[in-house]
PDB file of N, CA and C in Angstrom:
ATOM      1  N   UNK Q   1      -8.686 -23.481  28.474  1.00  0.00           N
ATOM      2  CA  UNK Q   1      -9.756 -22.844  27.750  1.00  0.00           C
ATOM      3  C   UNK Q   1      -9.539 -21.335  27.666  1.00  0.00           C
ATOM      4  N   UNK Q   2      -9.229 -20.793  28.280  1.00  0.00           N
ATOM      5  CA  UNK Q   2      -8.744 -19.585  28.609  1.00  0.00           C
ATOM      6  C   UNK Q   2      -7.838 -18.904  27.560  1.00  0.00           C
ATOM      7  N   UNK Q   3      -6.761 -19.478  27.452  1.00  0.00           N
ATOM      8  CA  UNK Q   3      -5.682 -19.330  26.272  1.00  0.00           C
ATOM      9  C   UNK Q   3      -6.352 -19.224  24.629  1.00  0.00           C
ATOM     10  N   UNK Q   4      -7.581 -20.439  24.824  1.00  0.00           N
ATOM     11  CA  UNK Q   4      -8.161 -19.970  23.656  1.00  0.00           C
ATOM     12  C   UNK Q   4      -8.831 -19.025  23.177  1.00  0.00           C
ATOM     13  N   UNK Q   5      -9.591 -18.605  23.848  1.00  0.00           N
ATOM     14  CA  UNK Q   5     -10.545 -17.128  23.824  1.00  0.00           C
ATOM     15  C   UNK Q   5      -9.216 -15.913  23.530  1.00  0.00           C
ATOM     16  N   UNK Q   6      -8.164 -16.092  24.810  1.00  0.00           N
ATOM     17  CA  UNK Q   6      -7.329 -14.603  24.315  1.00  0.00           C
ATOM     18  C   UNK Q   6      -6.683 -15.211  23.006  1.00  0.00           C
ATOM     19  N   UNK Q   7      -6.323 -16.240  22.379  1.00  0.00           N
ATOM     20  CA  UNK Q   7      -5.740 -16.497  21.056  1.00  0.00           C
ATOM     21  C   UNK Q   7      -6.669 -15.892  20.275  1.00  0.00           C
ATOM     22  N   UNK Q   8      -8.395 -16.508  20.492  1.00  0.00           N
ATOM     23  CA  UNK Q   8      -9.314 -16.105  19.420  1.00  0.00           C
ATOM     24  C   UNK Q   8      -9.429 -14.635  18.993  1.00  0.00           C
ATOM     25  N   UNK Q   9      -9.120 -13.664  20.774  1.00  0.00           N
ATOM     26  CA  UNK Q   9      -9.913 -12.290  20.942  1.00  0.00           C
ATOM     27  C   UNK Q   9      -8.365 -11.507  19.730  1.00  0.00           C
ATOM     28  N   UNK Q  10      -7.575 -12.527  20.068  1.00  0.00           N
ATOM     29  CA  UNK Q  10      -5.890 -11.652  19.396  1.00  0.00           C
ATOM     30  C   UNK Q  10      -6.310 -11.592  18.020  1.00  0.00           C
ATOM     31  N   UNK Q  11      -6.592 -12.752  17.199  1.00  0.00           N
ATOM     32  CA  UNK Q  11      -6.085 -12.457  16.111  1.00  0.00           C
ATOM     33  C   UNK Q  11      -7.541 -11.807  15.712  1.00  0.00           C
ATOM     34  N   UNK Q  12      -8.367 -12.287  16.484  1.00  0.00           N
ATOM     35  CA  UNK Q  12      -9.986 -11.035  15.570  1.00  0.00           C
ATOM     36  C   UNK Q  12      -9.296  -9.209  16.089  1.00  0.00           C
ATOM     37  N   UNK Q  13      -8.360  -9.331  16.715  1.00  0.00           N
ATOM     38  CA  UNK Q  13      -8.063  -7.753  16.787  1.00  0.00           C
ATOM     39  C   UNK Q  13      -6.965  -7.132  15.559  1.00  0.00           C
ATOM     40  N   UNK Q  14      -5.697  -8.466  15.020  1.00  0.00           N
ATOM     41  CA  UNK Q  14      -5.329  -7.780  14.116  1.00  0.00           C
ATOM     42  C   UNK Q  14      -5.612  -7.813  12.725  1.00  0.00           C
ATOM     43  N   UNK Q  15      -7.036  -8.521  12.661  1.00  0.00           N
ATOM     44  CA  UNK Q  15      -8.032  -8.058  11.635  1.00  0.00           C
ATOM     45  C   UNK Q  15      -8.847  -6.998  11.606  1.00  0.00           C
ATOM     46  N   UNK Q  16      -8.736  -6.242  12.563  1.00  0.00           N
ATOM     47  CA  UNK Q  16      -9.447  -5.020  12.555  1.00  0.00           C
ATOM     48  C   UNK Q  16      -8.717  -3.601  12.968  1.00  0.00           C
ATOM     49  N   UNK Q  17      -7.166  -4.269  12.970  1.00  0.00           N
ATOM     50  CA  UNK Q  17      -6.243  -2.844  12.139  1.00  0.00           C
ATOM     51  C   UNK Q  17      -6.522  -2.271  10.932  1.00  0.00           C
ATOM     52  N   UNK Q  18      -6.586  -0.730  11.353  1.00  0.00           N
ATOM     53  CA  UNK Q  18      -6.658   0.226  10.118  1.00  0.00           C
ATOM     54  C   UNK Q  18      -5.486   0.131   9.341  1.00  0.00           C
ATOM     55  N   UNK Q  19      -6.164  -0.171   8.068  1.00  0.00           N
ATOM     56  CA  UNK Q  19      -4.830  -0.381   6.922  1.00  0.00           C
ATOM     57  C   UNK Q  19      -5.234   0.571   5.989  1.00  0.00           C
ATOM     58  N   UNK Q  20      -5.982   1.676   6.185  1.00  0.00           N
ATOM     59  CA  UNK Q  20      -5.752   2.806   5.522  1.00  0.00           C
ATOM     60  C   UNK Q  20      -4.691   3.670   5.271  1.00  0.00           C
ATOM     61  N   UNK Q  21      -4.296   3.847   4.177  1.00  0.00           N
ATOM     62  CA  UNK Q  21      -3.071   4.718   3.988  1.00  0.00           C
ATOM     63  C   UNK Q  21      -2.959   5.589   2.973  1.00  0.00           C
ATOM     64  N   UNK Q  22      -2.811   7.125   3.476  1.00  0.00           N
ATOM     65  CA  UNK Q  22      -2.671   8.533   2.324  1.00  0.00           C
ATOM     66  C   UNK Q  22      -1.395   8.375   1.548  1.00  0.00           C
ATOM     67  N   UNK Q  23      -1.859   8.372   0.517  1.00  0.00           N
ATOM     68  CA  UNK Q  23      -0.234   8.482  -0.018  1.00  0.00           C
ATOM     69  C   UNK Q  23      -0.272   9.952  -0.777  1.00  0.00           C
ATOM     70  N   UNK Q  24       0.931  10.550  -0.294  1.00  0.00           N
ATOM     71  CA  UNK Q  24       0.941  12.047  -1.315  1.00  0.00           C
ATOM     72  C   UNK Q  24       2.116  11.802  -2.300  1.00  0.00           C
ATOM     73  N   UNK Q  25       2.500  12.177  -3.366  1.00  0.00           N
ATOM     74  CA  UNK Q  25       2.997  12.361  -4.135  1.00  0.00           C
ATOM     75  C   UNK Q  25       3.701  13.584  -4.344  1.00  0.00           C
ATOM     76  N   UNK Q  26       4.991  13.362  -3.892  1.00  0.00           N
ATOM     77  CA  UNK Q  26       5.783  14.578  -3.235  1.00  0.00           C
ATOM     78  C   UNK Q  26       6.691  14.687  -4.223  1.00  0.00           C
ATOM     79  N   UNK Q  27       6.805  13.469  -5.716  1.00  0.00           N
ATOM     80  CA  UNK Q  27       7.642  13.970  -6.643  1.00  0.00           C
ATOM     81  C   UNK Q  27       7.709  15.533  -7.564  1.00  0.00           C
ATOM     82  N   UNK Q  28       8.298  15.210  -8.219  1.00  0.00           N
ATOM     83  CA  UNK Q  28       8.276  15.887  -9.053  1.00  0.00           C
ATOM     84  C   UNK Q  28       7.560  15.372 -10.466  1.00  0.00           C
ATOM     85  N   UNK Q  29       7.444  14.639 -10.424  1.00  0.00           N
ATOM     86  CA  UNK Q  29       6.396  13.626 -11.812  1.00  0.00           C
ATOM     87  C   UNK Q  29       5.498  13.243 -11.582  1.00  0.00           C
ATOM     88  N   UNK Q  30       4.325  12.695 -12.432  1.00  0.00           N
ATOM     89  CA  UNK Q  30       3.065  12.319 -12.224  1.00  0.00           C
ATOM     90  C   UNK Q  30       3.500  10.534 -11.887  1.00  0.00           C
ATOM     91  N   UNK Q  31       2.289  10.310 -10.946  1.00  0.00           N
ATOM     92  CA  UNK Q  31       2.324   8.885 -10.753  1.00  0.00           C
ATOM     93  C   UNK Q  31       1.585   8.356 -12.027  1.00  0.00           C
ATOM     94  N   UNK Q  32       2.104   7.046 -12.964  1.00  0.00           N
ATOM     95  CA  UNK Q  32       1.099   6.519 -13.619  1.00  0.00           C
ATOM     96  C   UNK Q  32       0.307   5.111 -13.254  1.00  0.00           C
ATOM     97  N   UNK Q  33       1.066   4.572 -12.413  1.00  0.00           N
ATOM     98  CA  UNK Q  33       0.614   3.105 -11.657  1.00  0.00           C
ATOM     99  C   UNK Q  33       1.578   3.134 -10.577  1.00  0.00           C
ATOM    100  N   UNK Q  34       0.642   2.480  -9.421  1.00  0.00           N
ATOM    101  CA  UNK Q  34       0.910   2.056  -8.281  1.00  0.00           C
ATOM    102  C   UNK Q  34       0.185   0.891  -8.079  1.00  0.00           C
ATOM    103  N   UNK Q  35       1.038   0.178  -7.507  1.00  0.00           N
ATOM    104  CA  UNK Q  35       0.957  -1.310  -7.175  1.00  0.00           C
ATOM    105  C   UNK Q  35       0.977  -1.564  -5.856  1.00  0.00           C
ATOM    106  N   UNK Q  36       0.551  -2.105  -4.900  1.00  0.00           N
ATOM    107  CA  UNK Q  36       0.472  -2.401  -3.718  1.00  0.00           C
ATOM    108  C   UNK Q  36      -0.113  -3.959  -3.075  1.00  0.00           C
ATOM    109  N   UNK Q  37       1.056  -4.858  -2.467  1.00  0.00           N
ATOM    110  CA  UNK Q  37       0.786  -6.035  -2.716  1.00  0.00           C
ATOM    111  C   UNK Q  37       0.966  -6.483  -1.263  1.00  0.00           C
ATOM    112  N   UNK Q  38       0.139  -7.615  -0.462  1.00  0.00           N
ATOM    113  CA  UNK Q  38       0.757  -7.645   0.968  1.00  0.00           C
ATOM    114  C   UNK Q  38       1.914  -8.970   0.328  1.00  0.00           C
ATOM    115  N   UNK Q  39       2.839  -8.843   1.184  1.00  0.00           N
ATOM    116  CA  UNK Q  39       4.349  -9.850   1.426  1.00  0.00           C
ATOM    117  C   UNK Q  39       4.279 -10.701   1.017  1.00  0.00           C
ATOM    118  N   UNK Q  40       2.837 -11.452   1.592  1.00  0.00           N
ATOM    119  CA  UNK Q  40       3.195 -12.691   1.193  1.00  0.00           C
ATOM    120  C   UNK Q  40       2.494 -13.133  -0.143  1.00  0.00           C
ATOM    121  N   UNK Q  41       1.963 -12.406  -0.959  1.00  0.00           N
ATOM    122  CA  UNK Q  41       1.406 -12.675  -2.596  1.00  0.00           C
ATOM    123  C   UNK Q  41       3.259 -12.200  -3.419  1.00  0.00           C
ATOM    124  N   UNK Q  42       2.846 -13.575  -4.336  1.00  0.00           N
ATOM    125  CA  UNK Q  42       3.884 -13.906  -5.239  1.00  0.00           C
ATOM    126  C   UNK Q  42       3.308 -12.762  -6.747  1.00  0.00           C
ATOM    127  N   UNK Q  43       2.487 -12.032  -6.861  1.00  0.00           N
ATOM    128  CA  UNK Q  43       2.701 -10.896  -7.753  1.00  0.00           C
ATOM    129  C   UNK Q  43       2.060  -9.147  -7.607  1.00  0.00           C
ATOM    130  N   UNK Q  44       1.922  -8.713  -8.274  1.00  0.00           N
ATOM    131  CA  UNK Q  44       1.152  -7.083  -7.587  1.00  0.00           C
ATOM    132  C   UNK Q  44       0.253  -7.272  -8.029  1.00  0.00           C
ATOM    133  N   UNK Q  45      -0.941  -7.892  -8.418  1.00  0.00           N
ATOM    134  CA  UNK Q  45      -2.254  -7.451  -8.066  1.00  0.00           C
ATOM    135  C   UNK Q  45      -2.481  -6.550  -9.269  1.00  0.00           C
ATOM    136  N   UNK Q  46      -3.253  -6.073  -9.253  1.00  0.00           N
ATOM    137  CA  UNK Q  46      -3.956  -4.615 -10.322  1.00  0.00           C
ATOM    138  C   UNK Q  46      -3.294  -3.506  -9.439  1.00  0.00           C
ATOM    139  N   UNK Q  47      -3.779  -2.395 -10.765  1.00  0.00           N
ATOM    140  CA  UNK Q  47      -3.221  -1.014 -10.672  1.00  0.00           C
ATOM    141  C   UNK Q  47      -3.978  -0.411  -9.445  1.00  0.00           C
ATOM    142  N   UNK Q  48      -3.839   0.263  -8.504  1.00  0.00           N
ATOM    143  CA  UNK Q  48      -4.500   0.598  -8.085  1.00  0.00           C
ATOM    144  C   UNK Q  48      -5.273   1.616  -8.398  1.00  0.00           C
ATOM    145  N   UNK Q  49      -4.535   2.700  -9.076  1.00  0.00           N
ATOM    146  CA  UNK Q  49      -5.061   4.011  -9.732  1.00  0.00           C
ATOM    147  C   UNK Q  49      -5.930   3.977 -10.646  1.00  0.00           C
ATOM    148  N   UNK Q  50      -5.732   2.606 -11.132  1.00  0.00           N
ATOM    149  CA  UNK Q  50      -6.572   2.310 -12.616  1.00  0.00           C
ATOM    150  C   UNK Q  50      -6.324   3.338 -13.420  1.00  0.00           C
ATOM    151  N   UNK Q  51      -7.709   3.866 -14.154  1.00  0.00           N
ATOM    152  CA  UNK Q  51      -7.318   4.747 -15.264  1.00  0.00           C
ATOM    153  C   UNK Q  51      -6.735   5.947 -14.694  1.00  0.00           C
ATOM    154  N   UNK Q  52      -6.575   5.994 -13.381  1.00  0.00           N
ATOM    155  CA  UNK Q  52      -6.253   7.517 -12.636  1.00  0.00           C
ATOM    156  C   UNK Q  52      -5.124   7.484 -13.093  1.00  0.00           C
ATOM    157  N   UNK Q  53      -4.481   8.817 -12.482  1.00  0.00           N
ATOM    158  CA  UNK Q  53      -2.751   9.236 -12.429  1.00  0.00           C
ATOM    159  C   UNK Q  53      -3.135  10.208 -11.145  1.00  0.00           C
ATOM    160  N   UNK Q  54      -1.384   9.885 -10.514  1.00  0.00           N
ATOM    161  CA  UNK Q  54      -1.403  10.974  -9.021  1.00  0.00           C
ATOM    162  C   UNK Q  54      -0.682  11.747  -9.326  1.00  0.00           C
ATOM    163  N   UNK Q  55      -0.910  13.170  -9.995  1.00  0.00           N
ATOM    164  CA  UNK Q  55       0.063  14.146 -10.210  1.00  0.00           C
ATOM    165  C   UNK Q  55       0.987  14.798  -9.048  1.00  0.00           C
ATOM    166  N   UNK Q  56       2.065  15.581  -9.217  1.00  0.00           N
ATOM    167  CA  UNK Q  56       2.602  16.251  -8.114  1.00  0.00           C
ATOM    168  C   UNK Q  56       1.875  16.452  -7.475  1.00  0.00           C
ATOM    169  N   UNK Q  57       2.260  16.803  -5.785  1.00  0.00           N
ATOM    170  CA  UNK Q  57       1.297  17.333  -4.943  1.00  0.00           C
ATOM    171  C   UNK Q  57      -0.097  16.710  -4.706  1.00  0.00           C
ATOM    172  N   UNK Q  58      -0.387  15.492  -5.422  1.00  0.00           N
ATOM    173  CA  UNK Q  58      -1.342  15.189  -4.964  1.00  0.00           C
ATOM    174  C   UNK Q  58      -1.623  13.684  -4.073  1.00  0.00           C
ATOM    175  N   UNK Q  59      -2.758  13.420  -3.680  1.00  0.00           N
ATOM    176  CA  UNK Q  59      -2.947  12.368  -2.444  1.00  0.00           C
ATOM    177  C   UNK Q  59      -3.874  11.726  -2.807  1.00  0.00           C
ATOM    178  N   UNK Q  60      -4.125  10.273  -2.575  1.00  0.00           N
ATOM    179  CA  UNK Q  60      -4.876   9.139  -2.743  1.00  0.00           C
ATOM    180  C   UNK Q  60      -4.963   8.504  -1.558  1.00  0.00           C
ATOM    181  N   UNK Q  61      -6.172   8.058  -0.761  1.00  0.00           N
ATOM    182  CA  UNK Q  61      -5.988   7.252   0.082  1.00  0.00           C
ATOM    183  C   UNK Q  61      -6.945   5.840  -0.421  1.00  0.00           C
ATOM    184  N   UNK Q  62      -6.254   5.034   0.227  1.00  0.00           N
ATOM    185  CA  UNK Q  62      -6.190   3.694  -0.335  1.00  0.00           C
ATOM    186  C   UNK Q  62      -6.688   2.603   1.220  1.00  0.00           C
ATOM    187  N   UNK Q  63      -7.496   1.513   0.669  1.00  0.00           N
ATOM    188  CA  UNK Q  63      -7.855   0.456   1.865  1.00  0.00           C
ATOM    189  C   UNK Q  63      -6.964  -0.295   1.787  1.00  0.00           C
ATOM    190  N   UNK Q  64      -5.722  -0.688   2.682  1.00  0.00           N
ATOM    191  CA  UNK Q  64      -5.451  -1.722   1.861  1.00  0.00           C
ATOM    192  C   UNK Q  64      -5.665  -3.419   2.287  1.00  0.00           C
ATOM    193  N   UNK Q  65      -6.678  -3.690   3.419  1.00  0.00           N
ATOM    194  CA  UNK Q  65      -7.657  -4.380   3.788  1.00  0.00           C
ATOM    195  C   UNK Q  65      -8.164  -5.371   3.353  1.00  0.00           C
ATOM    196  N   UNK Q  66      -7.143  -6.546   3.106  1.00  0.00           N
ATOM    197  CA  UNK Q  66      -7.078  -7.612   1.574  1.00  0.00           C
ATOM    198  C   UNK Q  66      -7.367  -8.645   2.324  1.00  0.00           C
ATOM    199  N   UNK Q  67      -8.280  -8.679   3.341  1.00  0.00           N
ATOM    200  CA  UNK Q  67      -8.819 -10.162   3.896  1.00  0.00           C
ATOM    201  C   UNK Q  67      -7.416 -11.188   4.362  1.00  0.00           C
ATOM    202  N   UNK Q  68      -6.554 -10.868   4.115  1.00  0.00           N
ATOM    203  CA  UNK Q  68      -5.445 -11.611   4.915  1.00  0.00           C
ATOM    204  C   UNK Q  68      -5.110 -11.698   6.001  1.00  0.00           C
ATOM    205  N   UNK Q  69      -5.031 -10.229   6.396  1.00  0.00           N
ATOM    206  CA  UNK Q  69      -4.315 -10.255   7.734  1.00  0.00           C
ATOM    207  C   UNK Q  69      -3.170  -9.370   7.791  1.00  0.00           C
ATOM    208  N   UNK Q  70      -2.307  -9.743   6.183  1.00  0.00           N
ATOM    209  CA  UNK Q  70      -1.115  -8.878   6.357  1.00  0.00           C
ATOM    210  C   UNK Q  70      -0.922  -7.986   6.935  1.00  0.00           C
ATOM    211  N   UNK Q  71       0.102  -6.943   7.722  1.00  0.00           N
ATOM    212  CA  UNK Q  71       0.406  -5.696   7.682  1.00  0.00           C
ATOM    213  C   UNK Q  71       1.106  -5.241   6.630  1.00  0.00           C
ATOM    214  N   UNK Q  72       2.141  -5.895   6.166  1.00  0.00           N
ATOM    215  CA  UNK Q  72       3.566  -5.613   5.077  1.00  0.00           C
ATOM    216  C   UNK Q  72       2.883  -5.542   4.121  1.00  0.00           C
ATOM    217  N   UNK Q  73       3.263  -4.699   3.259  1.00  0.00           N
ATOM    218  CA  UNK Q  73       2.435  -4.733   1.654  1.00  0.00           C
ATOM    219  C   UNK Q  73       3.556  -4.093   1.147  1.00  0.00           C
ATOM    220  N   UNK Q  74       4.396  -4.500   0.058  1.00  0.00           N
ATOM    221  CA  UNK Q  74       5.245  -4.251  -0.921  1.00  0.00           C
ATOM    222  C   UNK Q  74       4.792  -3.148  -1.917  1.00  0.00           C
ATOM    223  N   UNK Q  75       5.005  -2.300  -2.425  1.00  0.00           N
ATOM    224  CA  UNK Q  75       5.159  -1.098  -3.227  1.00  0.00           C
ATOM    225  C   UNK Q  75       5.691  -0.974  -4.660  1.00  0.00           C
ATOM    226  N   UNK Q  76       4.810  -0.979  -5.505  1.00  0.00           N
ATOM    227  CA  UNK Q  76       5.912  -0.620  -6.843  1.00  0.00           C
ATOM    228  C   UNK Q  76       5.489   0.542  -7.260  1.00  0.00           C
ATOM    229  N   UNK Q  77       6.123   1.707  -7.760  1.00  0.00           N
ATOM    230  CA  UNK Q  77       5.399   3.044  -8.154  1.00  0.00           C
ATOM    231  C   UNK Q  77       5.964   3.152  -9.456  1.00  0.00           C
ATOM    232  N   UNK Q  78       5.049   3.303 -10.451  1.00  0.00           N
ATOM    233  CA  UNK Q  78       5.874   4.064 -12.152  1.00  0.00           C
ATOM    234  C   UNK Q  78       5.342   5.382 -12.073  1.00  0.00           C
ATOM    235  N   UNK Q  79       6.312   6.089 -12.465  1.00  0.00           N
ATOM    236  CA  UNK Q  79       6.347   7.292 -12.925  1.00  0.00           C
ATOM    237  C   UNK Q  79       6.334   7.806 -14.457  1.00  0.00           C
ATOM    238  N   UNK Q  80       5.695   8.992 -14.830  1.00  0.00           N
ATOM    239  CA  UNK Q  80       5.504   9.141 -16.230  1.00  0.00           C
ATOM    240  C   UNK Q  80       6.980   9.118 -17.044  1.00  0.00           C
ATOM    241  N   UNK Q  81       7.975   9.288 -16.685  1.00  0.00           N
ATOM    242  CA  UNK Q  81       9.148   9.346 -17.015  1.00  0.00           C
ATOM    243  C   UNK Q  81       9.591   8.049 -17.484  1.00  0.00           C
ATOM    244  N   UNK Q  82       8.978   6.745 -16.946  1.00  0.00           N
ATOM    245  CA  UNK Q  82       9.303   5.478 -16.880  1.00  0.00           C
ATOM    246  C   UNK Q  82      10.709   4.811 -15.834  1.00  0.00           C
ATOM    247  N   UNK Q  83      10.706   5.797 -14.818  1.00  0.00           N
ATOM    248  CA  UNK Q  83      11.392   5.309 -13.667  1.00  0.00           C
ATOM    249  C   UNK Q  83      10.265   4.399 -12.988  1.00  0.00           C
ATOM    250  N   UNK Q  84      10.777   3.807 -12.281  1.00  0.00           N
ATOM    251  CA  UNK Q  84      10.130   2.623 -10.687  1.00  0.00           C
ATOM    252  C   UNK Q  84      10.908   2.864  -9.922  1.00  0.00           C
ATOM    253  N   UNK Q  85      10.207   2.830  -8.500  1.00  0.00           N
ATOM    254  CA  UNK Q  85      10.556   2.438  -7.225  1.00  0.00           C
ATOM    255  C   UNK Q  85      10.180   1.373  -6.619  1.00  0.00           C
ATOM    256  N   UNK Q  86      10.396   0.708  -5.575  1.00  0.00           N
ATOM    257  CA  UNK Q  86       9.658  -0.290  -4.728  1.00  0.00           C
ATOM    258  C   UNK Q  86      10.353  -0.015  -3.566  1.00  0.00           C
ATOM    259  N   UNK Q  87       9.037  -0.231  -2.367  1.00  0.00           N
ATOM    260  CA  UNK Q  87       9.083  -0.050  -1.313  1.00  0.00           C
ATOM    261  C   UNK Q  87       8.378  -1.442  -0.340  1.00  0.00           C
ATOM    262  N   UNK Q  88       8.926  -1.329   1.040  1.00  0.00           N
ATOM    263  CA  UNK Q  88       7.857  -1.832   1.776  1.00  0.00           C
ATOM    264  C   UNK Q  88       7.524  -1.739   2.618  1.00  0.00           C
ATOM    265  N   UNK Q  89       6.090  -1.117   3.358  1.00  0.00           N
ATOM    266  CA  UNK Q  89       5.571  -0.531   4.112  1.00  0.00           C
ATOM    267  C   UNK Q  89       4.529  -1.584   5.231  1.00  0.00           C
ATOM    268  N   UNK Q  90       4.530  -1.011   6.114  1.00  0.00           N
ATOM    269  CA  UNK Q  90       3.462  -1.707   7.388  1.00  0.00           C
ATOM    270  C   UNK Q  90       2.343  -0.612   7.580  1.00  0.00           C
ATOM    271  N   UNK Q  91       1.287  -1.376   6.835  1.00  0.00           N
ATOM    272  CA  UNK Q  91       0.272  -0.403   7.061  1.00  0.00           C
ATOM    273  C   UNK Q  91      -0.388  -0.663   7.590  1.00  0.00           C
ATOM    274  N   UNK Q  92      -0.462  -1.221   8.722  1.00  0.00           N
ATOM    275  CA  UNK Q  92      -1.383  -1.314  10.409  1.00  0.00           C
ATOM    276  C   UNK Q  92      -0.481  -0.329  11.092  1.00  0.00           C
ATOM    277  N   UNK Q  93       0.754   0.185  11.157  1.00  0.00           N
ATOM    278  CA  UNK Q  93       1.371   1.261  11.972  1.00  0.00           C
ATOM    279  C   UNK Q  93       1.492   2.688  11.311  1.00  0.00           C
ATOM    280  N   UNK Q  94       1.622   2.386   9.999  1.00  0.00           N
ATOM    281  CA  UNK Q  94       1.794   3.810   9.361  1.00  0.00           C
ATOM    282  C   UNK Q  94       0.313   4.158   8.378  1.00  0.00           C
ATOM    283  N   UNK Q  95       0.110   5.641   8.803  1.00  0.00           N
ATOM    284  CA  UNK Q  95      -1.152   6.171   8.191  1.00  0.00           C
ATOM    285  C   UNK Q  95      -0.896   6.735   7.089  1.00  0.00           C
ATOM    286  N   UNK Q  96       0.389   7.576   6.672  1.00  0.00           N
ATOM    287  CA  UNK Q  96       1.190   8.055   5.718  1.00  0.00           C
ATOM    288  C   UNK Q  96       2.103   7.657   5.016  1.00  0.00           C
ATOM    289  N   UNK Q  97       2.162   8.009   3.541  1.00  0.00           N
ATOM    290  CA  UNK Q  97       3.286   7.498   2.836  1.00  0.00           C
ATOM    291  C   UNK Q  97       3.815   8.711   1.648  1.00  0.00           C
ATOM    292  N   UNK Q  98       5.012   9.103   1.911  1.00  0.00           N
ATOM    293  CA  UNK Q  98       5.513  10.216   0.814  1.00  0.00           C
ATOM    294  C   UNK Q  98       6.422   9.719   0.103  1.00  0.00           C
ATOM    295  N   UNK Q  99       5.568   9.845  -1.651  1.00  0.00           N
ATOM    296  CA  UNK Q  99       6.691   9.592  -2.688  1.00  0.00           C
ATOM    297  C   UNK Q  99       7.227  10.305  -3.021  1.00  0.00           C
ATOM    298  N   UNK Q 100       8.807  10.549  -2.835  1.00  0.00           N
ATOM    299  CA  UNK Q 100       9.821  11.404  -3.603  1.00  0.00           C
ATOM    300  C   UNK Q 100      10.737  10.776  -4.154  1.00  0.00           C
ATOM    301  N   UNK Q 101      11.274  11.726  -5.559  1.00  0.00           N
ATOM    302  CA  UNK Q 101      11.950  10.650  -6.603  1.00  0.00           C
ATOM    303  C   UNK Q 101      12.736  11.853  -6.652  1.00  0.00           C
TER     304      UNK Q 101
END
């Protein structure tokens, strides 16, 4: 009985990792969409920025707190230029994220 409670007390704890994460925008170009997806979803989800854009120098912080559980959340960034990146980040350990292109 025992084993069950610390199984239960475990995983209600890594549901209540902070999956908040700043992202600054350390390019040189404006962000026009960012995508942010946990691992295990088979596509990205919506824009996150929506109608926004993250110009140089600037920062967005984001929940990314998707009722799963995940930590891993995959990354796609467009830039006004029409470059992409993709990344993939653990955001129960990391509070920060810098885009440079």
């Amino acid at each position: 009985m025992a084993g069950l409670v610390l199984l239960t007390l475990s995983a209600g704890a890594s549901f209540a990792l902070d999956r908040k994460l700043t992202v600054y925008n350390k390019s040189g170009y404006t962000i026009t969409e960012f995508y942010g997806s946990n691992s295990g979803s088979d596509n990205w989800e919506e824009d996150i920025l929506g109608k926004d854009v993250l110009p140089p120098g600037g920062s967005v912080t984001i929940d990314f707190n998707d009722g799963t559980g995940y930590c891993m959340f995959d990354f796609l960034v467009k830039f006004e230029d029409g470059d992409e990146m993709t990344d993939k980040i653990d955001v129960c350990t990391v509070g920060t994220y810098n885009i440079t292109n």
